[in-house]
Amino acid sequence: MKLEIKNVSCGYGTKIVLKDFSIQVSSGEILCLLGPNGVGKTTLFKTILGFLKLHSGEIQLNGEDIKYWSRKKLAKTIGYVPQAHTPPFPFSVLDVVVMGRTAHLGVFSSPSKEDLTIAGKALEILGVSFLKDRIYTEISGGERQMVLIARALTQQPDILVMDEPTANLDFGNQVRVLEQIKKLAKKGMGVIMTTHFPDHAFLCSTKVALMQRNNVFTLGYADDVITEENLRIAYGVNVKITCLKGVDGEIIKACVPLLS
């Protein structure tokens, strides 16, 4: 599966937030979107998901323009993990995850045994099966994030869109979520995620898009895009990029802010 974003301009009403943006992501790749607040990352996601109308350009899946797709067809192909989600009722974790099967159900259908099995499998893949009978609103932030990823997986999508999947998580849960994202990509899923941490892009991305104000974009591999100069221009702060040796000997890069 290949998602192609071609010269896309999008925004709210007549206000264009993102202009002439192009990139693509295929099965097994992780595309990381970096950039300060207000440059259009979430706006792009809402447009891909059909929540916002495209101003110009094309968004294609395997060569087909998705503007002609139904919401149901799109939901079967693209899964979405929001920054946060608090349901109005105290649903169990399994109930929340099964909601991801909505696109596969008929108008008046209830989840089948197969739907429940798929939901259970998603929790198992993420290593959080022990949560299935817990009340979603009573579990930790990191556990909720895993549940939201599991819900998206029950859609059985080809592409997973994740809006700051590590936001508001402690250090340990950030690492666990990143590990799961890498595992999903290795299984063939295409992932597009936003983050405010360049280190995350070094750790798990295949491609990076550094989005700056005034519709300036730098696209490419993490080593080429995430440089001290590019980060200084994008965020207005000075950083030092250092190299560390990982457990299996691979070189890992990290960004260290230089405080005045």
PDB file of C-alpha atoms in Angstrom:
ATOM      1  CA  MET A   1       0.000   0.000   0.000  1.00  0.00           C
ATOM      2  CA  LYS A   2       1.295   3.458  -0.879  1.00  0.00           C
ATOM      3  CA  LEU A   3      -0.105   6.764   0.371  1.00  0.00           C
ATOM      4  CA  GLU A   4       0.864   9.714  -1.834  1.00  0.00           C
ATOM      5  CA  ILE A   5       0.300  13.324  -0.829  1.00  0.00           C
ATOM      6  CA  LYS A   6       0.693  15.454  -3.950  1.00  0.00           C
ATOM      7  CA  ASN A   7       0.963  19.261  -3.815  1.00  0.00           C
ATOM      8  CA  VAL A   8      -1.644  19.381  -1.064  1.00  0.00           C
ATOM      9  CA  SER A   9      -3.013  22.658   0.301  1.00  0.00           C
ATOM     10  CA  CYS A  10      -5.381  22.426   3.262  1.00  0.00           C
ATOM     11  CA  GLY A  11      -6.793  24.451   6.118  1.00  0.00           C
ATOM     12  CA  TYR A  12      -9.959  25.610   7.849  1.00  0.00           C
ATOM     13  CA  GLY A  13     -12.643  27.275   5.734  1.00  0.00           C
ATOM     14  CA  THR A  14     -10.920  29.770   3.453  1.00  0.00           C
ATOM     15  CA  LYS A  15      -7.773  29.916   5.612  1.00  0.00           C
ATOM     16  CA  ILE A  16      -4.960  27.816   4.141  1.00  0.00           C
ATOM     17  CA  VAL A  17      -2.613  26.450   6.808  1.00  0.00           C
ATOM     18  CA  LEU A  18      -0.492  24.090   4.701  1.00  0.00           C
ATOM     19  CA  LYS A  19       0.389  24.815   1.076  1.00  0.00           C
ATOM     20  CA  ASP A  20       1.889  22.674  -1.721  1.00  0.00           C
ATOM     21  CA  PHE A  21       3.019  19.830   0.526  1.00  0.00           C
ATOM     22  CA  SER A  22       4.104  16.546  -1.087  1.00  0.00           C
ATOM     23  CA  ILE A  23       5.360  13.284   0.390  1.00  0.00           C
ATOM     24  CA  GLN A  24       4.641   9.571   0.277  1.00  0.00           C
ATOM     25  CA  VAL A  25       4.742   6.612   2.645  1.00  0.00           C
ATOM     26  CA  SER A  26       4.577   2.920   1.745  1.00  0.00           C
ATOM     27  CA  SER A  27       3.881  -0.257   3.689  1.00  0.00           C
ATOM     28  CA  GLY A  28       6.619  -0.895   6.244  1.00  0.00           C
ATOM     29  CA  GLU A  29       7.773   2.738   6.379  1.00  0.00           C
ATOM     30  CA  ILE A  30       7.503   5.207   9.259  1.00  0.00           C
ATOM     31  CA  LEU A  31       7.147   8.857   8.280  1.00  0.00           C
ATOM     32  CA  CYS A  32       7.775  11.275  11.141  1.00  0.00           C
ATOM     33  CA  LEU A  33       6.448  14.839  10.920  1.00  0.00           C
ATOM     34  CA  LEU A  34       8.402  17.362  12.994  1.00  0.00           C
ATOM     35  CA  GLY A  35       7.906  21.065  13.442  1.00  0.00           C
ATOM     36  CA  PRO A  36       6.678  23.791  15.812  1.00  0.00           C
ATOM     37  CA  ASN A  37       3.016  24.259  16.698  1.00  0.00           C
ATOM     38  CA  GLY A  38       0.856  25.845  14.016  1.00  0.00           C
ATOM     39  CA  VAL A  39       2.685  24.619  10.899  1.00  0.00           C
ATOM     40  CA  GLY A  40      -0.131  22.278   9.817  1.00  0.00           C
ATOM     41  CA  LYS A  41       0.711  18.797  11.089  1.00  0.00           C
ATOM     42  CA  THR A  42      -2.681  18.078  12.647  1.00  0.00           C
ATOM     43  CA  THR A  43      -4.433  19.932   9.814  1.00  0.00           C
ATOM     44  CA  LEU A  44      -2.784  17.570   7.337  1.00  0.00           C
ATOM     45  CA  PHE A  45      -3.949  14.559   9.359  1.00  0.00           C
ATOM     46  CA  LYS A  46      -7.537  15.819   9.472  1.00  0.00           C
ATOM     47  CA  THR A  47      -7.445  16.289   5.707  1.00  0.00           C
ATOM     48  CA  ILE A  48      -6.055  12.810   5.046  1.00  0.00           C
ATOM     49  CA  LEU A  49      -8.801  11.352   7.253  1.00  0.00           C
ATOM     50  CA  GLY A  50     -11.512  13.305   5.433  1.00  0.00           C
ATOM     51  CA  PHE A  51     -12.421  15.552   8.381  1.00  0.00           C
ATOM     52  CA  LEU A  52     -11.345  18.645   6.434  1.00  0.00           C
ATOM     53  CA  LYS A  53     -11.948  19.409   2.760  1.00  0.00           C
ATOM     54  CA  LEU A  54      -8.863  19.504   0.543  1.00  0.00           C
ATOM     55  CA  HIS A  55      -8.227  22.950  -0.979  1.00  0.00           C
ATOM     56  CA  SER A  56      -6.026  21.686  -3.790  1.00  0.00           C
ATOM     57  CA  GLY A  57      -3.737  18.808  -4.731  1.00  0.00           C
ATOM     58  CA  GLU A  58      -4.399  15.084  -4.410  1.00  0.00           C
ATOM     59  CA  ILE A  59      -4.202  12.384  -1.776  1.00  0.00           C
ATOM     60  CA  GLN A  60      -3.914   8.948  -3.342  1.00  0.00           C
ATOM     61  CA  LEU A  61      -3.892   5.409  -2.012  1.00  0.00           C
ATOM     62  CA  ASN A  62      -2.377   2.945  -4.476  1.00  0.00           C
ATOM     63  CA  GLY A  63      -3.000   5.460  -7.256  1.00  0.00           C
ATOM     64  CA  GLU A  64      -6.663   6.114  -6.386  1.00  0.00           C
ATOM     65  CA  ASP A  65      -7.809   9.597  -5.373  1.00  0.00           C
ATOM     66  CA  ILE A  66      -9.396   9.180  -1.921  1.00  0.00           C
ATOM     67  CA  LYS A  67     -11.795  12.095  -2.404  1.00  0.00           C
ATOM     68  CA  TYR A  68     -14.013   9.626  -4.251  1.00  0.00           C
ATOM     69  CA  TRP A  69     -13.878   7.079  -1.407  1.00  0.00           C
ATOM     70  CA  SER A  70     -16.655   6.603   1.125  1.00  0.00           C
ATOM     71  CA  ARG A  71     -15.914   7.224   4.805  1.00  0.00           C
ATOM     72  CA  LYS A  72     -16.340   3.499   5.429  1.00  0.00           C
ATOM     73  CA  LYS A  73     -13.807   2.494   2.766  1.00  0.00           C
ATOM     74  CA  LEU A  74     -11.330   5.081   4.028  1.00  0.00           C
ATOM     75  CA  ALA A  75     -11.732   3.864   7.634  1.00  0.00           C
ATOM     76  CA  LYS A  76     -10.931   0.309   6.526  1.00  0.00           C
ATOM     77  CA  THR A  77      -7.656   1.497   4.990  1.00  0.00           C
ATOM     78  CA  ILE A  78      -6.408   4.247   7.336  1.00  0.00           C
ATOM     79  CA  GLY A  79      -6.392   3.861  11.120  1.00  0.00           C
ATOM     80  CA  TYR A  80      -6.165   6.895  13.393  1.00  0.00           C
ATOM     81  CA  VAL A  81      -4.664   7.286  16.864  1.00  0.00           C
ATOM     82  CA  PRO A  82      -5.522  10.729  18.347  1.00  0.00           C
ATOM     83  CA  GLN A  83      -3.486  12.575  20.970  1.00  0.00           C
ATOM     84  CA  ALA A  84      -6.041  11.820  23.678  1.00  0.00           C
ATOM     85  CA  HIS A  85      -9.490  10.327  24.018  1.00  0.00           C
ATOM     86  CA  THR A  86     -11.868  10.222  26.954  1.00  0.00           C
ATOM     87  CA  PRO A  87     -15.217   8.536  26.248  1.00  0.00           C
ATOM     88  CA  PRO A  88     -18.314  10.014  27.925  1.00  0.00           C
ATOM     89  CA  PHE A  89     -19.211   6.658  29.496  1.00  0.00           C
ATOM     90  CA  PRO A  90     -17.090   4.237  31.567  1.00  0.00           C
ATOM     91  CA  PHE A  91     -16.520   1.646  28.836  1.00  0.00           C
ATOM     92  CA  SER A  92     -14.331  -1.370  29.411  1.00  0.00           C
ATOM     93  CA  VAL A  93     -11.020  -1.464  27.548  1.00  0.00           C
ATOM     94  CA  LEU A  94     -12.318  -4.265  25.312  1.00  0.00           C
ATOM     95  CA  ASP A  95     -15.405  -2.199  24.428  1.00  0.00           C
ATOM     96  CA  VAL A  96     -13.210   0.743  23.427  1.00  0.00           C
ATOM     97  CA  VAL A  97     -11.016  -1.480  21.255  1.00  0.00           C
ATOM     98  CA  VAL A  98     -14.016  -3.166  19.577  1.00  0.00           C
ATOM     99  CA  MET A  99     -15.194   0.305  18.492  1.00  0.00           C
ATOM    100  CA  GLY A 100     -12.434   0.078  15.895  1.00  0.00           C
ATOM    101  CA  ARG A 101     -14.547  -2.538  14.072  1.00  0.00           C
ATOM    102  CA  THR A 102     -17.303   0.008  13.314  1.00  0.00           C
ATOM    103  CA  ALA A 103     -16.257   0.402   9.660  1.00  0.00           C
ATOM    104  CA  HIS A 104     -16.642  -3.345   9.140  1.00  0.00           C
ATOM    105  CA  LEU A 105     -20.151  -3.598  10.636  1.00  0.00           C
ATOM    106  CA  GLY A 106     -23.532  -3.104   9.001  1.00  0.00           C
ATOM    107  CA  VAL A 107     -25.739  -0.187  10.004  1.00  0.00           C
ATOM    108  CA  PHE A 108     -27.641  -2.092  12.706  1.00  0.00           C
ATOM    109  CA  SER A 109     -25.085  -4.835  13.366  1.00  0.00           C
ATOM    110  CA  SER A 110     -23.510  -5.665  16.693  1.00  0.00           C
ATOM    111  CA  PRO A 111     -19.902  -6.851  17.039  1.00  0.00           C
ATOM    112  CA  SER A 112     -19.596 -10.546  16.209  1.00  0.00           C
ATOM    113  CA  LYS A 113     -17.452 -13.188  17.861  1.00  0.00           C
ATOM    114  CA  GLU A 114     -14.895 -12.583  15.093  1.00  0.00           C
ATOM    115  CA  ASP A 115     -14.839  -8.842  15.875  1.00  0.00           C
ATOM    116  CA  LEU A 116     -14.191  -9.603  19.543  1.00  0.00           C
ATOM    117  CA  THR A 117     -11.415 -12.017  18.561  1.00  0.00           C
ATOM    118  CA  ILE A 118      -9.776  -9.367  16.348  1.00  0.00           C
ATOM    119  CA  ALA A 119      -9.982  -6.829  19.198  1.00  0.00           C
ATOM    120  CA  GLY A 120      -8.493  -9.315  21.643  1.00  0.00           C
ATOM    121  CA  LYS A 121      -5.682 -10.079  19.213  1.00  0.00           C
ATOM    122  CA  ALA A 122      -4.867  -6.353  18.886  1.00  0.00           C
ATOM    123  CA  LEU A 123      -4.517  -6.092  22.671  1.00  0.00           C
ATOM    124  CA  GLU A 124      -2.348  -9.202  22.647  1.00  0.00           C
ATOM    125  CA  ILE A 125      -0.057  -7.823  19.930  1.00  0.00           C
ATOM    126  CA  LEU A 126       0.568  -4.744  22.079  1.00  0.00           C
ATOM    127  CA  GLY A 127       1.076  -6.793  25.231  1.00  0.00           C
ATOM    128  CA  VAL A 128      -1.852  -5.296  27.140  1.00  0.00           C
ATOM    129  CA  SER A 129      -4.393  -8.161  27.149  1.00  0.00           C
ATOM    130  CA  PHE A 130      -4.477  -7.927  30.947  1.00  0.00           C
ATOM    131  CA  LEU A 131      -6.335  -4.613  30.596  1.00  0.00           C
ATOM    132  CA  LYS A 132      -9.326  -5.898  28.602  1.00  0.00           C
ATOM    133  CA  ASP A 133     -11.782  -5.977  31.519  1.00  0.00           C
ATOM    134  CA  ARG A 134     -10.537  -2.765  33.155  1.00  0.00           C
ATOM    135  CA  ILE A 135     -12.481   0.513  32.881  1.00  0.00           C
ATOM    136  CA  TYR A 136     -10.777   2.677  30.255  1.00  0.00           C
ATOM    137  CA  THR A 137     -11.104   5.910  32.253  1.00  0.00           C
ATOM    138  CA  GLU A 138      -9.395   4.288  35.246  1.00  0.00           C
ATOM    139  CA  ILE A 139      -6.148   3.162  33.573  1.00  0.00           C
ATOM    140  CA  SER A 140      -2.942   5.188  33.187  1.00  0.00           C
ATOM    141  CA  GLY A 141      -2.095   7.526  30.300  1.00  0.00           C
ATOM    142  CA  GLY A 142       0.421   5.097  28.839  1.00  0.00           C
ATOM    143  CA  GLU A 143      -2.081   2.244  29.015  1.00  0.00           C
ATOM    144  CA  ARG A 144      -4.749   4.394  27.353  1.00  0.00           C
ATOM    145  CA  GLN A 145      -2.366   5.149  24.510  1.00  0.00           C
ATOM    146  CA  MET A 146      -1.786   1.426  23.941  1.00  0.00           C
ATOM    147  CA  VAL A 147      -5.559   0.884  23.968  1.00  0.00           C
ATOM    148  CA  LEU A 148      -6.056   3.602  21.345  1.00  0.00           C
ATOM    149  CA  ILE A 149      -3.410   1.956  19.148  1.00  0.00           C
ATOM    150  CA  ALA A 150      -5.174  -1.394  19.652  1.00  0.00           C
ATOM    151  CA  ARG A 151      -8.483   0.222  18.646  1.00  0.00           C
ATOM    152  CA  ALA A 152      -6.896   1.496  15.430  1.00  0.00           C
ATOM    153  CA  LEU A 153      -5.402  -1.942  14.733  1.00  0.00           C
ATOM    154  CA  THR A 154      -8.846  -3.570  14.916  1.00  0.00           C
ATOM    155  CA  GLN A 155      -9.745  -1.548  11.829  1.00  0.00           C
ATOM    156  CA  GLN A 156      -7.113  -3.732  10.110  1.00  0.00           C
ATOM    157  CA  PRO A 157      -5.766  -0.695   8.226  1.00  0.00           C
ATOM    158  CA  ASP A 158      -2.847  -0.556   5.826  1.00  0.00           C
ATOM    159  CA  ILE A 159      -1.788   2.918   6.985  1.00  0.00           C
ATOM    160  CA  LEU A 160      -1.747   4.134  10.596  1.00  0.00           C
ATOM    161  CA  VAL A 161      -1.924   7.878  11.313  1.00  0.00           C
ATOM    162  CA  MET A 162      -0.728   8.817  14.829  1.00  0.00           C
ATOM    163  CA  ASP A 163      -1.036  12.348  16.189  1.00  0.00           C
ATOM    164  CA  GLU A 164       1.693  12.762  18.844  1.00  0.00           C
ATOM    165  CA  PRO A 165       1.377   9.171  20.114  1.00  0.00           C
ATOM    166  CA  THR A 166       3.808   9.827  22.989  1.00  0.00           C
ATOM    167  CA  ALA A 167       2.275  13.117  24.188  1.00  0.00           C
ATOM    168  CA  ASN A 168       1.815  13.344  27.974  1.00  0.00           C
ATOM    169  CA  LEU A 169       3.475   9.966  28.557  1.00  0.00           C
ATOM    170  CA  ASP A 170       6.285   9.336  31.021  1.00  0.00           C
ATOM    171  CA  PHE A 171       9.693   8.319  29.697  1.00  0.00           C
ATOM    172  CA  GLY A 172       9.125   4.572  30.043  1.00  0.00           C
ATOM    173  CA  ASN A 173       5.777   4.641  28.250  1.00  0.00           C
ATOM    174  CA  GLN A 174       7.216   6.806  25.462  1.00  0.00           C
ATOM    175  CA  VAL A 175       9.837   4.125  24.819  1.00  0.00           C
ATOM    176  CA  ARG A 176       7.223   1.334  24.913  1.00  0.00           C
ATOM    177  CA  VAL A 177       4.983   3.131  22.404  1.00  0.00           C
ATOM    178  CA  LEU A 178       7.930   3.774  20.047  1.00  0.00           C
ATOM    179  CA  GLU A 179       8.896   0.105  20.264  1.00  0.00           C
ATOM    180  CA  GLN A 180       5.375  -0.924  19.284  1.00  0.00           C
ATOM    181  CA  ILE A 181       5.369   1.516  16.354  1.00  0.00           C
ATOM    182  CA  LYS A 182       8.592  -0.053  15.047  1.00  0.00           C
ATOM    183  CA  LYS A 183       7.122  -3.541  15.418  1.00  0.00           C
ATOM    184  CA  LEU A 184       3.993  -2.557  13.464  1.00  0.00           C
ATOM    185  CA  ALA A 185       6.120  -1.201  10.613  1.00  0.00           C
ATOM    186  CA  LYS A 186       8.176  -4.407  10.550  1.00  0.00           C
ATOM    187  CA  LYS A 187       4.931  -6.317  10.086  1.00  0.00           C
ATOM    188  CA  GLY A 188       4.238  -4.255   6.955  1.00  0.00           C
ATOM    189  CA  MET A 189       2.108  -1.370   8.184  1.00  0.00           C
ATOM    190  CA  GLY A 190       2.798   2.148   6.934  1.00  0.00           C
ATOM    191  CA  VAL A 191       2.911   4.697   9.778  1.00  0.00           C
ATOM    192  CA  ILE A 192       2.675   8.496   9.743  1.00  0.00           C
ATOM    193  CA  MET A 193       3.273  10.096  13.127  1.00  0.00           C
ATOM    194  CA  THR A 194       3.868  13.544  14.555  1.00  0.00           C
ATOM    195  CA  THR A 195       6.158  14.277  17.467  1.00  0.00           C
ATOM    196  CA  HIS A 196       7.810  17.240  19.144  1.00  0.00           C
ATOM    197  CA  PHE A 197      10.925  15.190  19.907  1.00  0.00           C
ATOM    198  CA  PRO A 198      13.559  14.900  17.148  1.00  0.00           C
ATOM    199  CA  ASP A 199      15.074  11.980  19.100  1.00  0.00           C
ATOM    200  CA  HIS A 200      11.958   9.938  18.309  1.00  0.00           C
ATOM    201  CA  ALA A 201      12.560  10.402  14.608  1.00  0.00           C
ATOM    202  CA  PHE A 202      16.138   9.180  15.017  1.00  0.00           C
ATOM    203  CA  LEU A 203      14.903   6.135  16.923  1.00  0.00           C
ATOM    204  CA  CYS A 204      12.179   4.846  14.649  1.00  0.00           C
ATOM    205  CA  SER A 205      11.518   6.790  11.452  1.00  0.00           C
ATOM    206  CA  THR A 206      12.254   5.786   7.878  1.00  0.00           C
ATOM    207  CA  LYS A 207      11.543   9.271   6.535  1.00  0.00           C
ATOM    208  CA  VAL A 208      11.251  12.703   8.131  1.00  0.00           C
ATOM    209  CA  ALA A 209       9.416  15.860   7.124  1.00  0.00           C
ATOM    210  CA  LEU A 210      10.574  18.924   9.059  1.00  0.00           C
ATOM    211  CA  MET A 211       7.791  21.462   8.682  1.00  0.00           C
ATOM    212  CA  GLN A 212       8.582  25.116   9.338  1.00  0.00           C
ATOM    213  CA  ARG A 213       6.556  28.291   9.271  1.00  0.00           C
ATOM    214  CA  ASN A 214       5.739  29.994   5.962  1.00  0.00           C
ATOM    215  CA  ASN A 215       5.360  26.567   4.293  1.00  0.00           C
ATOM    216  CA  VAL A 216       9.030  25.669   4.283  1.00  0.00           C
ATOM    217  CA  PHE A 217       9.577  21.887   4.258  1.00  0.00           C
ATOM    218  CA  THR A 218      12.665  19.716   4.472  1.00  0.00           C
ATOM    219  CA  LEU A 219      12.068  16.103   3.459  1.00  0.00           C
ATOM    220  CA  GLY A 220      14.359  13.088   3.550  1.00  0.00           C
ATOM    221  CA  TYR A 221      16.130  10.680   5.895  1.00  0.00           C
ATOM    222  CA  ALA A 222      16.518  11.558   9.582  1.00  0.00           C
ATOM    223  CA  ASP A 223      20.314  11.951   9.361  1.00  0.00           C
ATOM    224  CA  ASP A 224      19.957  14.440   6.512  1.00  0.00           C
ATOM    225  CA  VAL A 225      16.956  16.408   7.795  1.00  0.00           C
ATOM    226  CA  ILE A 226      17.577  16.559  11.554  1.00  0.00           C
ATOM    227  CA  THR A 227      20.659  18.724  11.727  1.00  0.00           C
ATOM    228  CA  GLU A 228      21.677  21.301  14.321  1.00  0.00           C
ATOM    229  CA  GLU A 229      21.157  24.119  11.814  1.00  0.00           C
ATOM    230  CA  ASN A 230      17.725  22.895  10.634  1.00  0.00           C
ATOM    231  CA  LEU A 231      16.493  22.528  14.206  1.00  0.00           C
ATOM    232  CA  ARG A 232      17.797  25.988  15.123  1.00  0.00           C
ATOM    233  CA  ILE A 233      15.899  27.510  12.189  1.00  0.00           C
ATOM    234  CA  ALA A 234      12.702  25.523  12.806  1.00  0.00           C
ATOM    235  CA  TYR A 235      12.451  25.892  16.587  1.00  0.00           C
ATOM    236  CA  GLY A 236      14.601  28.953  17.300  1.00  0.00           C
ATOM    237  CA  VAL A 237      16.845  27.145  19.805  1.00  0.00           C
ATOM    238  CA  ASN A 238      20.399  25.859  19.740  1.00  0.00           C
ATOM    239  CA  VAL A 239      20.992  22.108  20.022  1.00  0.00           C
ATOM    240  CA  LYS A 240      23.903  19.723  19.829  1.00  0.00           C
ATOM    241  CA  ILE A 241      23.472  16.378  18.086  1.00  0.00           C
ATOM    242  CA  THR A 242      25.495  13.648  19.770  1.00  0.00           C
ATOM    243  CA  CYS A 243      26.122  10.003  18.873  1.00  0.00           C
ATOM    244  CA  LEU A 244      25.802   7.072  21.261  1.00  0.00           C
ATOM    245  CA  LYS A 245      26.419   3.366  20.830  1.00  0.00           C
ATOM    246  CA  GLY A 246      23.339   1.156  21.246  1.00  0.00           C
ATOM    247  CA  VAL A 247      23.125  -2.271  22.889  1.00  0.00           C
ATOM    248  CA  ASP A 248      23.858  -4.137  19.682  1.00  0.00           C
ATOM    249  CA  GLY A 249      26.567  -1.721  18.580  1.00  0.00           C
ATOM    250  CA  GLU A 250      24.499   0.503  16.275  1.00  0.00           C
ATOM    251  CA  ILE A 251      25.022   4.277  16.411  1.00  0.00           C
ATOM    252  CA  ILE A 252      22.107   6.225  17.894  1.00  0.00           C
ATOM    253  CA  LYS A 253      21.813   9.997  17.543  1.00  0.00           C
ATOM    254  CA  ALA A 254      20.327  12.254  20.199  1.00  0.00           C
ATOM    255  CA  CYS A 255      19.580  15.975  20.452  1.00  0.00           C
ATOM    256  CA  VAL A 256      20.795  17.929  23.472  1.00  0.00           C
ATOM    257  CA  PRO A 257      19.502  21.509  23.971  1.00  0.00           C
ATOM    258  CA  LEU A 258      22.159  24.139  24.640  1.00  0.00           C
ATOM    259  CA  LEU A 259      20.815  26.356  27.402  1.00  0.00           C
ATOM    260  CA  SER A 260      22.194  29.859  27.718  1.00  0.00           C
TER     261      SER A 260
END
